[in-house]
Amino acid sequence: LMRIEVLQDTDGNAVTGGTAGQTIKAVTQPNYSTSVRTAIITLERAGQDPVLVEVTQAAPQPMTVSAKNFSFTYLNGSQSLAITNPEGEKDGFQWTLEGTAPDWLTVSPTTGTGKKGQVTFTATQVNTAASARTSAKFTLKRRGQVDIPITVGQGGAPATTLSTSAINLDYSAHSGTFNISGPSGIQWALATTSSSWLALTPKSGYGNTKITYQVTANPSTTTARSAYITLARAGQSQSTILLSQGKAPVPEITVTPKIHYGTARQVGGYILSFTVDAPAGVQWTAKVNTRYVPLHKYITFCVGGETYTGTGHASFAVYVKGYPYSSSGYTGAIDITPVGGKTIQAGIILNP
């Protein structure tokens, strides 16, 4: 029920009685409830039954808001809550927004008067996680008003992904591309486990990007090699590409002539030339084969020593010096071995 503080005459004097034709007004406090309230004034006079006068006091007009739920994308930004408060210019009818803002959200202002008000919600941080943030909960309050719940959330970021998980290459040098797809505003970075023979451009960025990789030739004829390209980004697990490169083919070489024939000499000797045909850039080594006894003792390379190293198509010469007589003659050999390849032989046969 409404409480009437006092009855007054037109001059503002408190009255509890009077004469016919007198104007009386009832003084009440503001209605801060959410419903209409009433009070009864009883008029009494001798010789008649009491007259009951019902006094009605309206409820405050309720506030309205532009929205109760606000949702940000994963990016930062601002949104506004518009408040309409019909009673806002009256004493005691200011509104307040209660609640605790998380560290990624600012709220201003949180109280206000007047018939129109506005609250600005600002998401100050990018949400790099795939999942949405827990919504912040607020309550808009005012006297004579049912509480209005307000929620503010922020969605999760789309994943940053690689266009492939594996790249397979042969031994030769290569240049190629792969793609990174992801949301703008979130930085990613690439790393590789083998920077000596694998280069990436660019190695960091935002959003959708085409990546160029460059791979040097694999010189090994015995071992394939591989490297991991790792994509890292805040808010998600790392993803990788396995780049594999095959081993170089075994180089094949030939020697001309395959055999030098001659007649054994006890004095003087022979200078014998051999030509090796090997792929350009392939290194090979020629060495006197010591299993052929005793001729190997009499064979030396013309440049000195019992080994000779060449590259690609090249020739070498050996000197076979005089040696003791043998009724069976002499046999010797030169082993020629390319790097990563199979050994071939050049022979020397000296008849008695």
CSV table of C-alpha atoms in Angstrom, one decimal:
chain,number,residue,atom,x,y,z
A,1,LEU,CA,0.0,0.0,0.0
A,2,MET,CA,0.9,3.6,-0.5
A,3,ARG,CA,1.9,5.6,2.5
A,4,ILE,CA,0.4,9.1,2.7
A,5,GLU,CA,2.8,11.3,4.5
A,6,VAL,CA,0.5,14.2,5.2
A,7,LEU,CA,-2.8,15.9,4.1
A,8,GLN,CA,-2.4,19.6,3.3
A,9,ASP,CA,-4.6,22.5,2.4
A,10,THR,CA,-3.9,24.7,-0.6
A,11,ASP,CA,-1.5,26.8,1.5
A,12,GLY,CA,0.6,23.8,2.4
A,13,ASN,CA,-0.6,23.5,6.0
A,14,ALA,CA,-1.2,20.1,7.5
A,15,VAL,CA,-4.9,19.4,8.1
A,16,THR,CA,-6.8,16.7,9.7
A,17,GLY,CA,-10.2,18.3,9.3
A,18,GLY,CA,-12.0,21.2,7.6
A,19,THR,CA,-15.2,22.6,6.2
A,20,ALA,CA,-17.2,21.9,3.1
A,21,GLY,CA,-15.7,23.2,-0.2
A,22,GLN,CA,-12.1,22.9,1.1
A,23,THR,CA,-9.4,21.5,-1.2
A,24,ILE,CA,-7.1,18.9,0.3
A,25,LYS,CA,-4.1,17.3,-1.3
A,26,ALA,CA,-2.3,14.1,-0.2
A,27,VAL,CA,1.5,14.2,0.0
A,28,THR,CA,3.4,10.9,-0.7
A,29,GLN,CA,6.9,9.7,-1.3
A,30,PRO,CA,8.0,8.6,-4.9
A,31,ASN,CA,6.8,5.2,-5.8
A,32,TYR,CA,10.1,3.2,-6.2
A,33,SER,CA,8.3,-0.1,-6.6
A,34,THR,CA,7.4,-1.9,-9.8
A,35,SER,CA,3.7,-1.8,-9.4
A,36,VAL,CA,0.8,0.6,-8.9
A,37,ARG,CA,0.0,1.3,-5.2
A,38,THR,CA,-3.0,2.7,-3.4
A,39,ALA,CA,-4.1,4.3,-0.1
A,40,ILE,CA,-7.5,5.1,1.5
A,41,ILE,CA,-8.4,8.4,3.0
A,42,THR,CA,-11.4,8.3,5.3
A,43,LEU,CA,-13.6,11.4,5.7
A,44,GLU,CA,-15.9,11.4,8.7
A,45,ARG,CA,-18.7,13.7,9.7
A,46,ALA,CA,-21.2,13.5,12.4
A,47,GLY,CA,-24.5,12.2,11.2
A,48,GLN,CA,-23.3,10.2,8.2
A,49,ASP,CA,-21.3,7.2,7.3
A,50,PRO,CA,-17.6,7.6,6.6
A,51,VAL,CA,-16.6,8.4,3.0
A,52,LEU,CA,-13.7,6.4,1.7
A,53,VAL,CA,-11.5,8.1,-0.9
A,54,GLU,CA,-9.0,5.8,-2.8
A,55,VAL,CA,-5.7,7.4,-3.9
A,56,THR,CA,-3.8,5.7,-6.6
A,57,GLN,CA,-0.1,6.2,-7.4
A,58,ALA,CA,1.3,4.9,-10.7
A,59,ALA,CA,4.4,2.7,-11.0
A,60,PRO,CA,7.5,4.2,-12.6
A,61,GLN,CA,7.7,3.8,-16.3
A,62,PRO,CA,10.2,0.9,-17.1
A,63,MET,CA,13.5,1.3,-18.8
A,64,THR,CA,14.1,-0.3,-22.2
A,65,VAL,CA,17.4,-1.3,-23.8
A,66,SER,CA,18.6,-1.7,-27.4
A,67,ALA,CA,19.9,-5.2,-26.8
A,68,LYS,CA,20.5,-7.6,-23.9
A,69,ASN,CA,23.2,-9.8,-25.6
A,70,PHE,CA,26.4,-8.5,-27.2
A,71,SER,CA,28.8,-10.6,-29.2
A,72,PHE,CA,32.2,-9.6,-30.6
A,73,THR,CA,34.1,-11.5,-33.2
A,74,TYR,CA,37.6,-12.7,-32.3
A,75,LEU,CA,38.9,-9.2,-33.1
A,76,ASN,CA,38.8,-6.2,-30.9
A,77,GLY,CA,36.2,-3.5,-31.3
A,78,SER,CA,33.4,-1.6,-29.6
A,79,GLN,CA,29.6,-1.9,-29.3
A,80,SER,CA,27.0,0.3,-27.6
A,81,LEU,CA,24.1,-0.4,-25.3
A,82,ALA,CA,21.4,2.3,-25.7
A,83,ILE,CA,19.2,2.9,-22.6
A,84,THR,CA,15.9,4.6,-22.6
A,85,ASN,CA,14.9,5.8,-19.1
A,86,PRO,CA,11.5,7.7,-19.0
A,87,GLU,CA,12.0,8.5,-15.3
A,88,GLY,CA,15.7,9.5,-15.7
A,89,GLU,CA,15.2,13.2,-15.0
A,90,LYS,CA,13.6,12.5,-11.6
A,91,ASP,CA,15.4,12.2,-8.4
A,92,GLY,CA,16.3,8.7,-7.4
A,93,PHE,CA,15.8,7.1,-10.8
A,94,GLN,CA,19.4,7.0,-12.0
A,95,TRP,CA,20.5,3.6,-13.5
A,96,THR,CA,23.6,1.6,-12.7
A,97,LEU,CA,25.2,-1.3,-14.5
A,98,GLU,CA,26.6,-3.8,-12.0
A,99,GLY,CA,29.1,-6.6,-12.8
A,100,THR,CA,32.9,-7.2,-13.2
A,101,ALA,CA,34.4,-6.8,-16.5
A,102,PRO,CA,37.1,-9.4,-17.5
A,103,ASP,CA,40.6,-8.2,-18.6
A,104,TRP,CA,39.7,-8.3,-22.3
A,105,LEU,CA,36.7,-5.9,-21.9
A,106,THR,CA,36.2,-2.4,-20.7
A,107,VAL,CA,32.8,-0.9,-19.8
A,108,SER,CA,32.0,2.9,-19.7
A,109,PRO,CA,30.0,4.5,-18.1
A,110,THR,CA,28.4,2.3,-15.4
A,111,THR,CA,25.9,4.8,-14.1
A,112,GLY,CA,23.8,7.6,-15.6
A,113,THR,CA,20.8,9.9,-15.4
A,114,GLY,CA,18.5,11.5,-17.9
A,115,LYS,CA,16.0,9.9,-20.3
A,116,LYS,CA,18.7,8.6,-22.7
A,117,GLY,CA,21.9,6.8,-21.8
A,118,GLN,CA,24.6,4.8,-23.5
A,119,VAL,CA,27.1,2.2,-22.4
A,120,THR,CA,30.1,1.4,-24.5
A,121,PHE,CA,31.6,-2.1,-24.4
A,122,THR,CA,35.1,-2.4,-25.9
A,123,ALA,CA,36.9,-5.7,-26.6
A,124,THR,CA,40.5,-4.6,-26.1
A,125,GLN,CA,42.1,-7.9,-27.0
A,126,VAL,CA,42.1,-10.3,-29.9
A,127,ASN,CA,40.9,-13.7,-28.9
A,128,THR,CA,43.4,-16.0,-30.5
A,129,ALA,CA,41.9,-19.2,-29.1
A,130,ALA,CA,39.6,-21.4,-31.1
A,131,SER,CA,36.9,-21.4,-28.4
A,132,ALA,CA,34.8,-18.4,-27.4
A,133,ARG,CA,35.5,-16.6,-24.2
A,134,THR,CA,33.2,-17.0,-21.2
A,135,SER,CA,30.6,-14.3,-21.5
A,136,ALA,CA,30.7,-11.4,-19.1
A,137,LYS,CA,27.5,-10.9,-17.2
A,138,PHE,CA,26.1,-7.6,-16.0
A,139,THR,CA,22.9,-6.3,-14.5
A,140,LEU,CA,21.2,-3.0,-15.4
A,141,LYS,CA,19.4,-1.7,-12.3
A,142,ARG,CA,17.1,1.2,-11.4
A,143,ARG,CA,14.5,1.8,-8.7
A,144,GLY,CA,11.1,0.8,-9.7
A,145,GLN,CA,12.5,-1.5,-12.4
A,146,VAL,CA,12.9,-5.2,-12.8
A,147,ASP,CA,16.6,-6.0,-13.2
A,148,ILE,CA,17.7,-6.3,-16.8
A,149,PRO,CA,20.5,-8.9,-17.5
A,150,ILE,CA,23.2,-8.0,-20.0
A,151,THR,CA,25.7,-10.4,-21.4
A,152,VAL,CA,28.9,-9.7,-23.5
A,153,GLY,CA,30.8,-12.4,-25.3
A,154,GLN,CA,33.7,-12.8,-27.8
A,155,GLY,CA,33.9,-15.5,-30.3
A,156,GLY,CA,36.9,-17.7,-31.0
A,157,ALA,CA,39.3,-17.3,-33.9
A,158,PRO,CA,39.3,-19.5,-37.0
A,159,ALA,CA,42.2,-21.8,-37.3
A,160,THR,CA,45.4,-20.9,-39.2
A,161,THR,CA,46.1,-23.9,-41.5
A,162,LEU,CA,48.7,-25.2,-44.0
A,163,SER,CA,47.6,-26.2,-47.5
A,164,THR,CA,49.6,-29.5,-47.3
A,165,SER,CA,51.2,-31.7,-44.8
A,166,ALA,CA,53.9,-33.2,-47.0
A,167,ILE,CA,56.2,-32.2,-49.9
A,168,ASN,CA,58.2,-34.8,-51.7
A,169,LEU,CA,61.1,-33.8,-54.0
A,170,ASP,CA,63.9,-35.5,-55.9
A,171,TYR,CA,67.5,-34.8,-55.3
A,172,SER,CA,67.8,-31.7,-57.5
A,173,ALA,CA,67.3,-28.1,-56.5
A,174,HIS,CA,63.7,-26.9,-56.3
A,175,SER,CA,61.6,-23.8,-55.7
A,176,GLY,CA,57.9,-24.1,-54.9
A,177,THR,CA,55.0,-22.7,-52.9
A,178,PHE,CA,52.4,-23.7,-50.4
A,179,ASN,CA,49.6,-21.6,-48.8
A,180,ILE,CA,48.8,-20.5,-45.3
A,181,SER,CA,45.1,-19.7,-44.6
A,182,GLY,CA,44.0,-17.9,-41.5
A,183,PRO,CA,42.2,-15.0,-39.9
A,184,SER,CA,43.5,-11.5,-40.3
A,185,GLY,CA,44.8,-9.8,-37.1
A,186,ILE,CA,46.5,-12.9,-35.7
A,187,GLN,CA,50.2,-13.3,-36.4
A,188,TRP,CA,51.8,-16.7,-37.4
A,189,ALA,CA,55.4,-17.7,-37.7
A,190,LEU,CA,57.3,-20.5,-39.6
A,191,ALA,CA,60.4,-22.4,-38.6
A,192,THR,CA,62.4,-25.2,-40.2
A,193,THR,CA,64.7,-27.8,-38.7
A,194,SER,CA,67.1,-27.6,-41.7
A,195,SER,CA,67.9,-24.0,-42.5
A,196,SER,CA,71.2,-24.9,-44.2
A,197,TRP,CA,69.5,-26.3,-47.3
A,198,LEU,CA,65.8,-25.1,-47.0
A,199,ALA,CA,64.8,-21.5,-47.1
A,200,LEU,CA,61.3,-20.0,-46.6
A,201,THR,CA,59.9,-16.6,-47.7
A,202,PRO,CA,58.2,-15.0,-45.8
A,203,LYS,CA,58.7,-16.6,-42.4
A,204,SER,CA,56.0,-14.7,-40.5
A,205,GLY,CA,52.8,-12.7,-41.3
A,206,TYR,CA,49.1,-12.4,-40.8
A,207,GLY,CA,46.1,-14.0,-42.5
A,208,ASN,CA,46.3,-15.7,-45.9
A,209,THR,CA,49.8,-15.8,-47.4
A,210,LYS,CA,51.6,-17.7,-50.2
A,211,ILE,CA,54.9,-19.1,-48.9
A,212,THR,CA,57.9,-19.8,-51.3
A,213,TYR,CA,60.4,-22.5,-50.4
A,214,GLN,CA,63.8,-23.0,-51.9
A,215,VAL,CA,65.7,-26.3,-51.6
A,216,THR,CA,69.3,-26.8,-52.7
A,217,ALA,CA,70.4,-30.0,-54.5
A,218,ASN,CA,71.1,-33.0,-52.3
A,219,PRO,CA,74.7,-34.0,-53.0
A,220,SER,CA,74.5,-37.3,-51.2
A,221,THR,CA,74.2,-40.5,-53.2
A,222,THR,CA,73.6,-42.6,-50.1
A,223,THR,CA,71.3,-40.6,-47.9
A,224,ALA,CA,67.9,-39.0,-48.5
A,225,ARG,CA,67.1,-36.0,-46.2
A,226,SER,CA,64.1,-34.4,-44.7
A,227,ALA,CA,63.0,-31.3,-42.7
A,228,TYR,CA,60.0,-30.2,-40.8
A,229,ILE,CA,58.4,-26.9,-41.5
A,230,THR,CA,56.5,-25.8,-38.4
A,231,LEU,CA,53.6,-23.3,-38.3
A,232,ALA,CA,53.1,-21.7,-34.9
A,233,ARG,CA,50.4,-19.3,-33.8
A,234,ALA,CA,49.0,-18.1,-30.5
A,235,GLY,CA,45.9,-19.9,-29.4
A,236,GLN,CA,46.4,-23.2,-31.4
A,237,SER,CA,48.6,-26.2,-31.6
A,238,GLN,CA,51.5,-26.2,-34.0
A,239,SER,CA,51.1,-27.8,-37.4
A,240,THR,CA,53.8,-29.2,-39.7
A,241,ILE,CA,54.8,-30.0,-43.2
A,242,LEU,CA,57.3,-32.9,-43.7
A,243,LEU,CA,59.5,-31.9,-46.7
A,244,SER,CA,61.5,-34.9,-48.0
A,245,GLN,CA,64.2,-34.9,-50.6
A,246,GLY,CA,65.6,-38.0,-52.3
A,247,LYS,CA,69.3,-38.9,-52.5
A,248,ALA,CA,71.3,-38.1,-55.6
A,249,PRO,CA,71.6,-40.9,-58.3
A,250,VAL,CA,74.8,-43.0,-58.2
A,251,PRO,CA,77.1,-41.6,-60.8
A,252,GLU,CA,78.2,-44.0,-63.5
A,253,ILE,CA,81.7,-43.7,-65.0
A,254,THR,CA,83.7,-45.4,-67.7
A,255,VAL,CA,87.4,-45.5,-68.5
A,256,THR,CA,89.2,-45.7,-71.8
A,257,PRO,CA,91.0,-47.9,-72.5
A,258,LYS,CA,89.8,-50.6,-70.2
A,259,ILE,CA,93.1,-52.5,-70.6
A,260,HIS,CA,96.6,-51.5,-71.7
A,261,TYR,CA,98.6,-54.3,-73.3
A,262,GLY,CA,102.3,-54.3,-73.6
A,263,THR,CA,105.5,-56.4,-73.4
A,264,ALA,CA,107.5,-56.8,-70.2
A,265,ARG,CA,110.6,-54.7,-70.0
A,266,GLN,CA,113.5,-55.1,-67.7
A,267,VAL,CA,114.8,-51.6,-68.4
A,268,GLY,CA,113.0,-48.3,-69.2
A,269,GLY,CA,109.3,-48.5,-68.7
A,270,TYR,CA,105.9,-47.3,-70.0
A,271,ILE,CA,103.9,-44.2,-69.6
A,272,LEU,CA,100.2,-45.2,-70.0
A,273,SER,CA,97.3,-42.8,-70.2
A,274,PHE,CA,93.6,-43.5,-69.2
A,275,THR,CA,90.6,-41.2,-69.8
A,276,VAL,CA,87.7,-41.2,-67.3
A,277,ASP,CA,84.3,-40.2,-68.4
A,278,ALA,CA,82.2,-39.0,-65.4
A,279,PRO,CA,79.2,-36.6,-65.0
A,280,ALA,CA,80.2,-33.0,-64.7
A,281,GLY,CA,81.1,-32.1,-61.1
A,282,VAL,CA,81.4,-35.7,-59.9
A,283,GLN,CA,84.7,-36.3,-58.2
A,284,TRP,CA,86.6,-39.6,-58.6
A,285,THR,CA,89.8,-41.1,-57.3
A,286,ALA,CA,92.2,-43.5,-59.1
A,287,LYS,CA,94.3,-45.8,-56.9
A,288,VAL,CA,96.8,-48.5,-57.7
A,289,ASN,CA,95.3,-51.9,-56.8
A,290,THR,CA,97.7,-53.6,-54.5
A,291,ARG,CA,96.3,-57.0,-54.9
A,292,TYR,CA,98.0,-57.5,-58.2
A,293,VAL,CA,101.4,-58.5,-57.1
A,294,PRO,CA,104.1,-57.7,-57.9
A,295,LEU,CA,103.4,-55.2,-60.7
A,296,HIS,CA,101.8,-52.7,-58.3
A,297,LYS,CA,105.2,-52.1,-56.9
A,298,TYR,CA,106.3,-50.7,-60.2
A,299,ILE,CA,103.3,-48.5,-60.9
A,300,THR,CA,103.2,-44.8,-59.9
A,301,PHE,CA,101.1,-41.9,-61.1
A,302,CYS,CA,103.0,-39.4,-63.3
A,303,VAL,CA,102.0,-36.6,-60.9
A,304,GLY,CA,103.5,-38.7,-58.1
A,305,GLY,CA,102.1,-41.1,-55.5
A,306,GLU,CA,99.8,-44.1,-55.8
A,307,THR,CA,96.5,-42.1,-56.0
A,308,TYR,CA,95.1,-39.4,-58.3
A,309,THR,CA,91.9,-37.4,-57.9
A,310,GLY,CA,89.9,-35.9,-60.8
A,311,THR,CA,86.5,-34.4,-61.5
A,312,GLY,CA,84.2,-35.0,-64.4
A,313,HIS,CA,85.8,-35.9,-67.8
A,314,ALA,CA,89.5,-36.0,-67.2
A,315,SER,CA,92.6,-38.1,-68.0
A,316,PHE,CA,95.5,-39.4,-65.9
A,317,ALA,CA,98.8,-41.2,-66.7
A,318,VAL,CA,100.8,-43.8,-64.9
A,319,TYR,CA,104.4,-44.8,-65.2
A,320,VAL,CA,105.3,-48.5,-65.2
A,321,LYS,CA,109.0,-48.7,-64.6
A,322,GLY,CA,111.4,-51.6,-65.5
A,323,TYR,CA,111.0,-54.8,-63.4
A,324,PRO,CA,112.7,-58.3,-63.2
A,325,TYR,CA,112.1,-60.8,-65.9
A,326,SER,CA,109.1,-63.1,-65.5
A,327,SER,CA,108.2,-66.0,-67.8
A,328,SER,CA,104.6,-65.4,-67.0
A,329,GLY,CA,104.4,-61.7,-67.5
A,330,TYR,CA,102.8,-59.1,-65.2
A,331,THR,CA,99.3,-58.0,-64.5
A,332,GLY,CA,98.2,-54.7,-62.7
A,333,ALA,CA,95.1,-52.7,-62.2
A,334,ILE,CA,94.0,-49.1,-61.3
A,335,ASP,CA,90.8,-48.8,-59.2
A,336,ILE,CA,88.7,-45.8,-60.1
A,337,THR,CA,85.9,-44.8,-57.7
A,338,PRO,CA,83.4,-41.9,-58.0
A,339,VAL,CA,82.1,-40.3,-54.9
A,340,GLY,CA,78.9,-42.2,-54.0
A,341,GLY,CA,79.4,-44.6,-56.9
A,342,LYS,CA,80.8,-48.0,-57.8
A,343,THR,CA,84.4,-48.8,-58.4
A,344,ILE,CA,85.6,-49.7,-61.9
A,345,GLN,CA,89.0,-50.9,-63.0
A,346,ALA,CA,91.5,-50.1,-65.7
A,347,GLY,CA,93.9,-53.0,-66.4
A,348,ILE,CA,97.5,-53.3,-67.4
A,349,ILE,CA,98.7,-56.6,-68.9
A,350,LEU,CA,102.4,-57.0,-69.8
A,351,ASN,CA,103.3,-60.2,-71.6
A,352,PRO,CA,106.7,-62.0,-71.3
